[in-house]
Amino acid sequence: MFTVNIQNKEYKLDERTPVLSLLEDSNKQYMAVKVNNRLRELTYELCYDANIEPLDLTAPDAVKVYETSMRYLIVLAFRNLYPEYQVKLSYAISRSILVTIIEPKVTMDKHMLKAVKAEMDRLIAADIPFEKTVLSKEEAYDYFVKHGQADKAETLTYRPDKICHFYKCGDYLNYMYGYMTPSTGYLKHFKMFMYDGHFIVQYPRYEAKGQIPEFHDEPTFSKVLKRAHKWAKLCDADMIAKMNRRVEGDEAVDFINMNETLHNGMLHELGGMIADDIENIRLICIAGPSSSGKTTFSNRLKIELMSRGINPLRISLDMYYKDKEDIPLDEFGVPDFEDIHALDVDLFNEHMQALIDGEEVELPNYQFGNGRAEKGIVTKIGPNTPIIIEGIHALNDDLSSGIPKHQKFKIYIAPQFQINVDYHNPISFTDIRLLRRIVRDKKYRGASAERTLEMWPSVRRGEFKWIYPYQEGCNYVYNSALTYELCVLKKYALPALQEVKADSQYYIMANRLIKFLKYFKELDEKWVPCNSLLREFIGGSCFAEVDE
C-alpha cells in the first residue's frame, strides 16, 4: 500500500493508479503534474508514496506540454487533409508558431486555413487519446524512412538512448521530444490565421496567466527571422542532423568562420547606417534580454564605428543605480534592480544632455558591494561623438526622455535561431540564452546551474516587463545567434546541468535541457575567434568585460 496526496486529499492505494483518475479536473484545466517534484504526464501511473502538484497553464512546464501537443495536432490535421505535403513548424513573432509547407510551389491560402482549423476543431471535439508507445531506435528509424520523414530519421542517428517514446493518435504516430496532454480534447484554446503567406498559431502562455496573448505584428522581427531562416538553409544547418554533419566533417573551421563572417557583415551594415546619419545621432541605445551578448556587441560596434572615423563613448546604465535603500522592491519584497525606477533617471538625462552640449560631466561609479555611487571619471566629448548606452532600459524612451527621438539610434540584440530538431520540433530562442547564461555564470561567477535556473524566472519576468514591449520600435535588430554555438556550449553546459540533483525543484528544467543537448556533436572551441560573441560566455575573449 502507498499514500498519494493530491488537491488537499490523501489516498491509500494498493495498485498502480493513473494520476488522471485521482485528479478533479472536469474542465481539463491541468496539463501535467509534478510527482515528488518530477514532471509527469497526467497518464502517469503511481505505485509509490507521492505528493502531487497539478499544473495549469499558468505554469511554464504545463505550457510546454500544451505547446508540444498543439504542434502534434497541427501536423496531424495536415496529415489527414494534405498527406502529400510536409509541414515545418517554427517559432515566430509574438511568441507564436509559424506553419510552413515545405513544397515551394504550394500556396497556403484562406481556404486551406479554414480546412485545417476545422479539422483541428474536429479532432479536439473527438477527444482522441494520445497513447504512448515505445519503439527501439532502429524501429523508429525504419518507421520514419518508410513514411518519408528523412528529417526525423537523420536526427535519430544522433540520439544516445536506445528507445523512443512515440505518441499514437488514431492511426498516426509521431515523436515530439516532449510530454503530451492525455488527449486532443485538452487543446481547446488556440488562434490560427494567415500571416505573410503562412499560418500563425497562437496558444495560451504562462506569462499571460494562461490566456492567449494579444498578437502584436512585428514586421522588423519578422524580417530578421526570415533572414535567419535563409542563413540556416544557406549554410546547410537548419536541422540538428545537418549541423552535426558540418561539425563532424573537415569543414568545421569553415563553418565557424562562415557564421562569424555573418556577424561581421551585420556590424558593417549597422556601422554604415549610423555613419550615414551621424550628424543627428547622439545616443546609440542597445538593449536585449539576458545573455544576448550585449557587451561583446557594444565593443565590436565601437570598433566598427572607429574604423569609420567615429569615436563613441560607451556608458553602462549600471553606473546610474540609486542608493540601495532607494531601490524599489518587487512583489516578493526583494530589491528589484530591473525596475526602471531603480535608476536615477533624472541624473542620467542631466548627464546625457550636458555631454551632448559639450559640457564636462563627472560620471557616477556605482559599487554593488555597498550599494552606493562613488565619484567616477570626468568626461567631455566632441560634437561628433555619439554615446553608446547599453542596458535593460536602453530602448525605453522614459529613460532618455530629455533627448530628442531623432538623436537616438536604437538597437535590439538577441539570438534569433531558425534551427529545428526536425520539421516538427523547433529550438527555443529562450533555451539558447539560458544555456549561454548557465555557462557564463559557472565560469565567471562560480554559480551552479541550479542557481542560474533559480534566478531565471525572475529574469524572464523582467524581460517581459521591461524589454519586449520596446523592441519593435528599434532602428536595427542584431541577431546574435551563431549557428554552431550549441556544439561548443555543450562541453560546458552538459556537466553543469548534470550536477542538478533529482530532488531539486529545478531538476525538471535541467533534465529537459540535458536531453536536448545530447543530440549535438561537440565542436572544439580552439577555432572560435577571440573577438567572437560566443567568447563572452565560454571565456578567452579579447574584451575584458563580462555581460551583466
Coordinates of C-alpha atoms in Angstrom, one line a residue:
M1 CA 0.0 0.0 0.0
F2 CA 1.2 3.5 -0.7
T3 CA -0.1 7.1 0.0
V4 CA -0.8 9.8 -2.5
N5 CA -1.5 13.4 -1.6
I6 CA -3.3 15.5 -4.3
Q7 CA -5.5 18.6 -4.2
N8 CA -5.6 18.5 -0.4
K9 CA -6.8 14.9 -0.3
E10 CA -5.0 11.8 0.8
Y11 CA -5.4 8.4 -1.0
K12 CA -4.4 5.0 0.3
L13 CA -3.8 2.8 -2.8
D14 CA -2.7 -0.8 -3.3
E15 CA -2.4 -1.0 -7.1
R16 CA -0.9 1.1 -9.9
T17 CA -3.1 4.1 -10.4
P18 CA -3.1 6.8 -13.2
V19 CA -2.8 10.4 -11.8
L20 CA -5.7 11.4 -14.0
S21 CA -8.1 9.1 -12.1
L22 CA -7.4 10.9 -8.9
L23 CA -7.5 14.4 -10.3
E24 CA -10.6 16.5 -10.0
D25 CA -10.5 18.2 -13.4
S26 CA -13.8 18.1 -15.3
N27 CA -12.8 21.2 -17.4
K28 CA -9.4 19.8 -18.4
Q29 CA -7.6 22.8 -16.9
Y30 CA -4.5 20.8 -15.8
M31 CA -1.9 19.8 -18.5
A32 CA 0.6 17.9 -16.3
V33 CA 1.7 17.3 -12.7
K34 CA 4.7 17.3 -10.6
V35 CA 5.1 13.9 -8.8
N36 CA 7.6 14.3 -5.9
N37 CA 9.0 17.3 -7.9
R38 CA 9.4 15.3 -11.2
L39 CA 7.4 16.4 -14.2
R40 CA 4.9 13.7 -15.2
E41 CA 2.1 13.3 -17.7
L42 CA -1.5 13.1 -16.4
T43 CA -1.5 9.5 -17.6
Y44 CA 1.5 8.6 -15.4
E45 CA 0.8 5.6 -13.2
L46 CA 1.5 5.9 -9.5
C47 CA 2.9 3.0 -7.5
Y48 CA 4.7 4.7 -4.6
D49 CA 4.2 7.4 -1.9
A50 CA 3.8 10.7 -3.7
N51 CA 2.9 14.3 -3.4
I52 CA 1.2 15.6 -6.5
E53 CA 1.1 19.2 -7.7
P54 CA -1.3 19.7 -10.7
L55 CA 0.0 22.2 -13.2
D56 CA -2.3 24.5 -15.2
L57 CA -1.5 27.0 -17.9
T58 CA 0.0 29.5 -15.5
A59 CA 3.0 27.2 -15.1
P60 CA 5.8 27.2 -17.7
D61 CA 6.1 23.4 -17.7
A62 CA 2.3 23.0 -18.4
V63 CA 2.5 25.5 -21.3
K64 CA 5.4 23.5 -22.8
V65 CA 3.3 20.3 -22.6
Y66 CA 0.4 22.2 -24.2
E67 CA 2.5 23.6 -27.0
T68 CA 4.1 20.2 -27.8
S69 CA 0.6 18.7 -28.0
M70 CA -0.6 21.6 -30.2
R71 CA 2.2 21.1 -32.6
Y72 CA 1.3 17.4 -32.9
L73 CA -2.3 18.4 -33.5
I74 CA -1.3 20.8 -36.3
V75 CA 0.8 18.1 -38.1
L76 CA -2.0 15.5 -37.6
A77 CA -4.6 17.8 -39.2
F78 CA -2.4 18.4 -42.2
R79 CA -1.7 14.7 -42.5
N80 CA -5.4 14.0 -42.6
L81 CA -6.2 16.6 -45.2
Y82 CA -3.0 17.0 -47.2
P83 CA -0.9 13.8 -46.8
E84 CA 1.2 14.7 -49.8
Y85 CA 2.7 17.8 -48.1
Q86 CA 5.4 18.2 -45.5
V87 CA 4.9 21.0 -43.0
K88 CA 7.6 22.7 -41.0
L89 CA 6.9 24.4 -37.6
S90 CA 9.0 27.3 -36.4
Y91 CA 8.9 29.8 -33.5
A92 CA 7.7 33.1 -34.8
I93 CA 6.9 36.7 -33.8
S94 CA 4.6 37.5 -30.8
R95 CA 5.5 34.1 -29.2
S96 CA 3.6 32.1 -31.7
I97 CA 4.1 29.1 -34.1
L98 CA 4.7 29.6 -37.8
V99 CA 3.4 26.8 -40.0
T100 CA 5.0 26.5 -43.5
I101 CA 4.6 23.9 -46.2
I102 CA 8.0 22.7 -47.4
E103 CA 6.9 22.2 -51.1
P104 CA 7.9 25.6 -52.7
K105 CA 5.1 25.6 -55.3
V106 CA 2.3 25.1 -52.8
T107 CA 0.4 28.3 -51.8
M108 CA -1.2 28.4 -48.4
D109 CA -4.4 30.4 -48.5
K110 CA -7.6 31.1 -46.6
H111 CA -9.4 28.0 -47.9
M112 CA -6.6 25.8 -46.6
L113 CA -6.6 27.7 -43.3
K114 CA -10.3 27.1 -42.9
A115 CA -10.0 23.4 -43.7
V116 CA -7.1 22.9 -41.3
K117 CA -8.7 24.8 -38.5
A118 CA -12.0 22.8 -39.0
E119 CA -10.0 19.5 -38.9
M120 CA -8.2 20.6 -35.7
D121 CA -11.6 21.5 -34.1
R122 CA -13.0 18.1 -35.1
L123 CA -10.0 16.3 -33.6
I124 CA -10.4 18.3 -30.4
A125 CA -14.1 17.6 -30.1
A126 CA -13.5 13.9 -30.7
D127 CA -11.2 13.9 -27.6
I128 CA -8.9 11.3 -29.1
P129 CA -6.3 9.9 -26.7
F130 CA -2.6 10.4 -27.2
E131 CA -1.3 6.9 -26.5
K132 CA 2.3 6.5 -25.6
T133 CA 4.1 3.6 -27.3
V134 CA 7.7 2.6 -27.2
L135 CA 9.9 1.7 -30.2
S136 CA 13.5 0.9 -30.4
K137 CA 15.7 3.5 -32.1
E138 CA 16.1 1.1 -35.1
E139 CA 12.3 0.6 -35.3
A140 CA 11.7 4.3 -35.1
Y141 CA 14.3 5.0 -37.8
D142 CA 12.6 2.4 -40.1
Y143 CA 9.2 3.9 -39.5
F144 CA 10.3 7.4 -40.4
V145 CA 12.1 6.3 -43.5
K146 CA 9.0 4.3 -44.6
H147 CA 6.8 7.3 -44.1
G148 CA 9.1 9.7 -46.0
Q149 CA 10.3 11.6 -42.9
A150 CA 14.0 11.7 -43.5
D151 CA 14.5 14.7 -41.2
K152 CA 13.3 12.7 -38.2
A153 CA 15.2 9.6 -39.2
E154 CA 18.5 11.5 -39.5
T155 CA 18.1 13.1 -36.1
L156 CA 17.6 9.7 -34.5
T157 CA 21.1 8.7 -35.6
Y158 CA 22.4 11.2 -33.0
R159 CA 20.1 10.0 -30.2
P160 CA 22.1 8.4 -27.4
D161 CA 19.1 6.5 -26.0
K162 CA 18.1 3.1 -27.4
I163 CA 14.3 3.7 -27.3
C164 CA 11.9 6.3 -28.4
H165 CA 8.5 7.2 -26.8
F166 CA 6.1 7.7 -29.7
Y167 CA 2.6 9.0 -29.4
K168 CA -0.2 7.5 -31.3
C169 CA -3.4 9.3 -32.1
G170 CA -5.8 7.1 -34.0
D171 CA -3.6 5.6 -36.7
Y172 CA -1.0 8.3 -36.6
L173 CA 2.4 8.1 -34.9
N174 CA 4.8 10.9 -34.2
Y175 CA 7.7 11.8 -31.9
M176 CA 7.7 15.3 -30.4
Y177 CA 10.6 15.4 -27.9
G178 CA 8.3 16.3 -25.0
Y179 CA 5.5 15.3 -22.8
M180 CA 1.9 15.4 -24.1
T181 CA -1.6 16.0 -22.8
P182 CA -3.8 12.9 -22.3
S183 CA -5.9 13.6 -25.4
T184 CA -6.8 16.1 -28.1
G185 CA -9.7 17.4 -26.0
Y186 CA -7.3 19.4 -23.8
L187 CA -6.3 21.6 -26.7
K188 CA -9.4 23.8 -26.9
H189 CA -7.6 27.2 -26.8
F190 CA -5.8 28.4 -29.9
K191 CA -6.0 31.0 -32.6
M192 CA -5.0 30.4 -36.2
F193 CA -4.7 33.0 -39.0
M194 CA -2.9 33.9 -42.2
Y195 CA 0.4 35.8 -41.9
D196 CA 2.7 36.6 -44.8
G197 CA 1.6 33.6 -46.8
H198 CA 1.8 31.2 -43.9
F199 CA -0.2 30.2 -40.9
I200 CA 0.3 31.7 -37.4
V201 CA -0.9 29.6 -34.4
Q202 CA -1.2 31.2 -31.0
Y203 CA -1.7 29.3 -27.8
P204 CA -2.0 30.1 -24.1
R205 CA 1.1 31.4 -22.4
Y206 CA 2.1 31.3 -18.7
E207 CA 3.3 35.0 -18.8
A208 CA -0.3 35.9 -19.9
K209 CA -1.7 34.0 -16.9
G210 CA -2.8 31.1 -19.0
Q211 CA -4.5 33.2 -21.7
I212 CA -3.7 33.6 -25.4
P213 CA -1.8 36.9 -25.5
E214 CA -2.8 39.7 -27.9
F215 CA -1.0 39.3 -31.3
H216 CA 1.5 42.0 -32.0
D217 CA 2.6 42.4 -35.6
E218 CA 6.4 42.8 -35.5
P219 CA 7.5 43.5 -39.1
T220 CA 11.1 44.2 -38.1
F221 CA 11.4 40.9 -36.3
S222 CA 9.6 39.1 -39.0
K223 CA 12.3 40.2 -41.4
V224 CA 15.1 39.2 -39.0
L225 CA 13.6 35.7 -38.7
K226 CA 13.3 35.3 -42.5
R227 CA 16.9 36.3 -42.8
A228 CA 17.9 33.8 -40.1
H229 CA 15.9 31.1 -41.9
K230 CA 17.6 31.9 -45.2
W231 CA 21.0 31.8 -43.5
A232 CA 20.4 28.4 -41.8
K233 CA 19.4 27.0 -45.2
L234 CA 22.4 28.6 -46.9
C235 CA 24.9 27.1 -44.6
D236 CA 23.0 23.8 -44.6
A237 CA 22.4 23.7 -40.9
D238 CA 18.7 24.3 -40.4
M239 CA 18.4 20.9 -38.7
I240 CA 20.5 19.3 -35.9
A241 CA 21.5 16.4 -38.1
K242 CA 22.7 18.7 -40.9
M243 CA 24.6 20.9 -38.4
N244 CA 26.2 17.8 -36.8
R245 CA 27.5 16.7 -40.2
R246 CA 29.1 20.1 -40.7
V247 CA 30.8 19.8 -37.3
E248 CA 32.0 16.3 -37.8
G249 CA 33.4 16.9 -41.2
D250 CA 36.6 18.6 -42.5
E251 CA 34.7 21.9 -42.9
A252 CA 34.2 22.6 -39.2
V253 CA 36.6 25.6 -39.3
D254 CA 34.9 27.0 -42.4
F255 CA 31.5 26.5 -40.7
I256 CA 32.7 28.6 -37.7
N257 CA 34.1 31.3 -39.8
M258 CA 31.0 31.5 -42.1
N259 CA 28.9 32.3 -39.0
E260 CA 31.5 34.8 -37.7
T261 CA 31.5 36.5 -41.1
L262 CA 27.7 36.9 -40.9
H263 CA 28.2 38.8 -37.6
N264 CA 30.9 40.9 -39.2
G265 CA 28.6 41.7 -42.1
M266 CA 25.8 42.8 -39.8
L267 CA 28.2 45.0 -37.9
H268 CA 29.4 46.6 -41.2
E269 CA 25.7 47.1 -42.3
L270 CA 24.9 48.7 -38.9
G271 CA 28.0 50.9 -39.0
G272 CA 27.0 52.2 -42.4
M273 CA 23.6 53.1 -41.2
I274 CA 24.9 55.1 -38.2
A275 CA 27.7 56.8 -40.2
D276 CA 25.1 58.0 -42.8
D277 CA 23.2 59.8 -40.1
I278 CA 26.0 60.7 -37.7
E279 CA 25.2 64.4 -37.8
N280 CA 21.9 63.7 -36.0
I281 CA 22.7 60.6 -33.9
R282 CA 23.9 61.4 -30.4
L283 CA 22.7 58.4 -28.4
I284 CA 23.1 54.8 -29.6
C285 CA 20.8 52.7 -27.4
I286 CA 21.5 49.0 -27.1
A287 CA 19.2 46.6 -25.2
G288 CA 18.3 42.9 -25.3
P289 CA 17.3 40.1 -23.0
S290 CA 19.8 38.3 -20.7
S291 CA 22.7 36.6 -22.3
S292 CA 22.2 38.1 -25.8
G293 CA 25.9 39.2 -25.9
K294 CA 25.4 42.9 -25.4
T295 CA 28.9 43.6 -24.0
T296 CA 30.8 42.0 -26.8
F297 CA 28.5 43.5 -29.3
S298 CA 28.9 47.0 -27.9
N299 CA 32.7 46.6 -28.0
R300 CA 32.6 45.4 -31.6
L301 CA 30.2 48.2 -32.6
K302 CA 32.6 50.7 -31.1
I303 CA 35.5 49.3 -33.2
E304 CA 33.3 49.3 -36.3
L305 CA 32.5 52.9 -35.8
M306 CA 36.1 53.8 -35.0
S307 CA 37.1 52.3 -38.4
R308 CA 34.8 54.9 -39.9
G309 CA 36.4 57.8 -38.0
I310 CA 33.7 57.9 -35.4
N311 CA 34.9 57.6 -31.8
P312 CA 31.9 56.8 -29.5
L313 CA 31.8 57.0 -25.7
R314 CA 30.5 53.8 -24.0
I315 CA 28.4 54.3 -20.8
S316 CA 26.8 51.5 -18.9
L317 CA 23.4 52.1 -17.3
D318 CA 24.6 50.2 -14.3
M319 CA 26.5 53.4 -13.3
Y320 CA 23.2 55.1 -12.6
Y321 CA 21.7 52.9 -10.0
K322 CA 20.2 54.6 -6.9
D323 CA 21.5 54.0 -3.4
K324 CA 20.4 50.6 -2.2
E325 CA 17.7 51.9 0.2
D326 CA 16.1 53.7 -2.7
I327 CA 15.8 50.6 -5.0
P328 CA 12.1 49.6 -5.4
L329 CA 11.0 46.2 -4.1
D330 CA 9.4 43.6 -6.3
E331 CA 6.2 41.6 -5.4
F332 CA 8.3 39.4 -3.1
G333 CA 9.8 42.2 -1.2
V334 CA 13.2 41.8 -2.8
P335 CA 15.2 44.8 -4.3
D336 CA 14.3 44.9 -8.0
F337 CA 17.3 46.1 -9.9
E338 CA 15.5 45.6 -13.2
D339 CA 12.8 48.2 -12.4
I340 CA 13.5 51.4 -14.3
H341 CA 12.9 53.3 -11.1
A342 CA 16.0 51.6 -9.7
L343 CA 18.0 54.0 -11.9
D344 CA 18.4 57.7 -11.3
V345 CA 16.7 58.7 -14.5
D346 CA 16.8 62.4 -13.8
L347 CA 20.6 62.3 -13.2
F348 CA 21.1 60.2 -16.4
N349 CA 19.2 62.7 -18.5
E350 CA 21.0 65.6 -17.0
H351 CA 24.4 64.0 -17.8
M352 CA 23.5 62.9 -21.3
Q353 CA 22.2 66.4 -22.2
A354 CA 25.3 68.0 -20.7
L355 CA 27.6 65.7 -22.6
I356 CA 25.7 66.3 -25.9
D357 CA 26.0 70.1 -25.2
G358 CA 29.8 69.8 -24.9
E359 CA 30.0 70.2 -21.1
E360 CA 32.2 68.3 -18.7
V361 CA 30.4 65.6 -16.6
E362 CA 31.6 63.6 -13.6
L363 CA 30.1 60.1 -14.3
P364 CA 29.0 58.1 -11.3
N365 CA 30.7 54.8 -10.4
Y366 CA 28.2 52.5 -8.7
Q367 CA 29.6 50.0 -6.3
F368 CA 27.4 46.9 -5.9
G369 CA 29.3 45.9 -2.8
N370 CA 28.0 48.7 -0.7
G371 CA 25.1 49.9 -2.9
R372 CA 26.4 53.4 -3.3
A373 CA 27.6 55.5 -6.2
E374 CA 31.1 56.9 -5.9
K375 CA 32.7 59.6 -7.9
G376 CA 33.8 58.5 -11.3
I377 CA 35.8 59.9 -14.2
V378 CA 35.3 63.4 -15.5
T379 CA 34.2 63.2 -19.2
K380 CA 33.7 65.5 -22.1
I381 CA 33.0 64.6 -25.7
G382 CA 33.3 66.3 -29.0
P383 CA 30.4 67.5 -31.3
N384 CA 30.5 64.3 -33.5
T385 CA 31.0 61.8 -30.7
P386 CA 27.9 59.6 -30.1
I387 CA 27.3 58.0 -26.8
I388 CA 26.7 54.2 -26.6
I389 CA 24.4 53.2 -23.8
E390 CA 23.8 49.6 -23.0
G391 CA 21.3 48.1 -20.5
I392 CA 17.9 46.7 -19.9
H393 CA 16.1 50.0 -20.3
A394 CA 18.1 51.5 -23.2
L395 CA 15.2 51.3 -25.7
N396 CA 12.7 52.8 -23.2
D397 CA 12.1 56.5 -24.1
D398 CA 11.2 57.1 -20.4
L399 CA 14.9 56.6 -19.6
S400 CA 16.1 59.2 -22.1
S401 CA 13.1 61.5 -22.3
G402 CA 15.4 64.6 -22.4
I403 CA 17.0 63.5 -25.7
P404 CA 15.0 64.2 -28.9
K405 CA 13.9 61.0 -30.7
H406 CA 15.7 61.9 -33.9
Q407 CA 19.0 61.9 -31.9
K408 CA 18.6 58.3 -30.8
F409 CA 19.5 55.2 -32.7
K410 CA 18.0 52.1 -31.1
I411 CA 19.5 48.6 -31.5
Y412 CA 17.8 45.4 -30.2
I413 CA 20.1 42.4 -29.8
A414 CA 19.1 38.8 -29.2
P415 CA 19.8 35.3 -30.6
Q416 CA 17.1 34.6 -33.2
F417 CA 17.6 31.0 -34.2
Q418 CA 15.8 29.3 -37.0
I419 CA 17.1 25.8 -36.4
N420 CA 14.9 22.7 -35.8
V421 CA 15.4 19.3 -34.3
D422 CA 13.3 18.2 -37.2
Y423 CA 10.5 19.8 -39.2
H424 CA 8.0 19.5 -36.3
N425 CA 10.2 20.4 -33.4
P426 CA 11.8 23.9 -33.4
I427 CA 14.5 25.0 -31.0
S428 CA 13.6 27.7 -28.4
F429 CA 15.4 31.0 -28.5
T430 CA 15.0 31.3 -24.8
D431 CA 16.7 27.9 -24.2
I432 CA 19.7 29.1 -26.1
R433 CA 20.1 32.2 -23.9
L434 CA 19.6 30.1 -20.7
L435 CA 22.3 27.7 -21.8
R436 CA 24.6 30.7 -22.5
R437 CA 23.9 32.1 -19.0
I438 CA 24.5 28.8 -17.3
V439 CA 27.9 28.5 -18.9
R440 CA 28.8 32.1 -18.2
D441 CA 27.6 32.1 -14.6
K442 CA 29.5 28.9 -13.9
K443 CA 32.8 30.2 -15.5
Y444 CA 32.8 33.8 -14.3
R445 CA 30.8 33.9 -11.1
G446 CA 31.2 30.4 -9.7
A447 CA 27.4 30.0 -9.8
S448 CA 26.0 26.5 -10.2
A449 CA 23.5 25.7 -12.9
E450 CA 20.9 25.3 -10.1
R451 CA 21.5 28.9 -9.0
T452 CA 21.1 30.1 -12.6
L453 CA 17.9 28.1 -13.0
E454 CA 16.6 29.6 -9.7
M455 CA 17.1 33.1 -10.9
W456 CA 15.8 32.5 -14.4
P457 CA 12.0 33.1 -13.7
S458 CA 12.8 36.5 -12.2
V459 CA 15.0 37.3 -15.2
R460 CA 12.2 36.4 -17.6
R461 CA 9.6 38.5 -15.7
G462 CA 11.9 41.5 -16.1
E463 CA 12.3 40.8 -19.8
F464 CA 8.5 40.7 -20.4
K465 CA 8.0 43.8 -18.4
W466 CA 11.0 46.0 -19.4
I467 CA 12.4 44.8 -22.7
Y468 CA 10.0 43.1 -25.0
P469 CA 7.4 46.0 -25.0
Y470 CA 10.0 48.3 -26.5
Q471 CA 11.8 46.0 -29.0
E472 CA 9.7 46.7 -32.2
G473 CA 10.4 50.4 -32.2
C474 CA 14.1 50.0 -32.8
N475 CA 16.2 51.0 -35.8
Y476 CA 18.1 47.7 -36.1
V477 CA 17.7 44.2 -34.8
Y478 CA 21.1 42.4 -34.4
N479 CA 20.8 38.6 -34.5
S480 CA 23.4 37.5 -32.1
A481 CA 22.9 33.8 -32.8
L482 CA 25.8 31.7 -34.0
T483 CA 24.5 28.6 -35.7
Y484 CA 27.4 26.4 -34.4
E485 CA 27.3 27.7 -30.8
L486 CA 25.4 24.8 -29.2
C487 CA 28.1 22.4 -30.3
V488 CA 30.6 24.5 -28.4
L489 CA 28.4 25.3 -25.4
K490 CA 27.6 21.6 -24.8
K491 CA 31.0 20.9 -23.4
Y492 CA 30.4 23.3 -20.5
A493 CA 26.6 23.3 -20.1
L494 CA 26.1 19.5 -20.0
P495 CA 28.2 18.7 -16.9
A496 CA 26.9 21.8 -15.2
L497 CA 23.3 20.7 -15.7
Q498 CA 24.1 17.1 -14.7
E499 CA 25.1 18.5 -11.2
V500 CA 21.5 19.4 -10.5
K501 CA 20.2 16.6 -8.2
A502 CA 17.0 14.7 -8.8
D503 CA 15.4 16.1 -5.7
S504 CA 16.0 19.7 -6.8
Q505 CA 12.9 21.8 -7.8
Y506 CA 15.0 22.8 -10.9
Y507 CA 15.7 19.2 -12.0
I508 CA 12.7 19.3 -14.4
M509 CA 14.2 22.1 -16.4
A510 CA 17.8 20.8 -16.1
N511 CA 16.8 17.3 -17.3
R512 CA 14.9 18.8 -20.3
L513 CA 18.0 20.7 -21.4
I514 CA 20.2 17.7 -20.9
K515 CA 18.1 15.6 -23.2
F516 CA 18.2 18.4 -25.8
L517 CA 22.0 18.9 -25.6
K518 CA 22.8 15.3 -26.1
Y519 CA 21.8 15.5 -29.7
F520 CA 24.6 17.9 -30.6
K521 CA 28.1 16.9 -31.6
E522 CA 30.8 18.8 -29.7
L523 CA 32.9 21.3 -31.5
D524 CA 36.4 22.2 -30.4
E525 CA 36.4 25.8 -29.2
K526 CA 40.0 26.5 -30.3
W527 CA 38.8 27.7 -33.7
V528 CA 36.4 30.2 -32.2
P529 CA 37.9 33.8 -32.7
C530 CA 38.9 35.8 -29.6
N531 CA 36.5 38.6 -30.6
S532 CA 33.6 36.2 -31.2
L533 CA 30.4 37.0 -29.3
L534 CA 30.5 33.4 -28.0
R535 CA 33.7 34.1 -26.1
E536 CA 31.7 36.3 -23.8
F537 CA 30.3 33.0 -22.4
I538 CA 33.0 30.4 -22.8
G539 CA 36.0 32.6 -22.0
G540 CA 39.0 33.6 -24.0
S541 CA 37.5 36.9 -25.2
C542 CA 39.9 39.7 -26.2
F543 CA 37.4 42.1 -24.4
A544 CA 37.8 42.2 -20.7
E545 CA 34.3 42.9 -19.6
V546 CA 31.6 40.3 -18.9
D547 CA 27.9 40.9 -19.7
E548 CA 25.9 41.5 -16.6

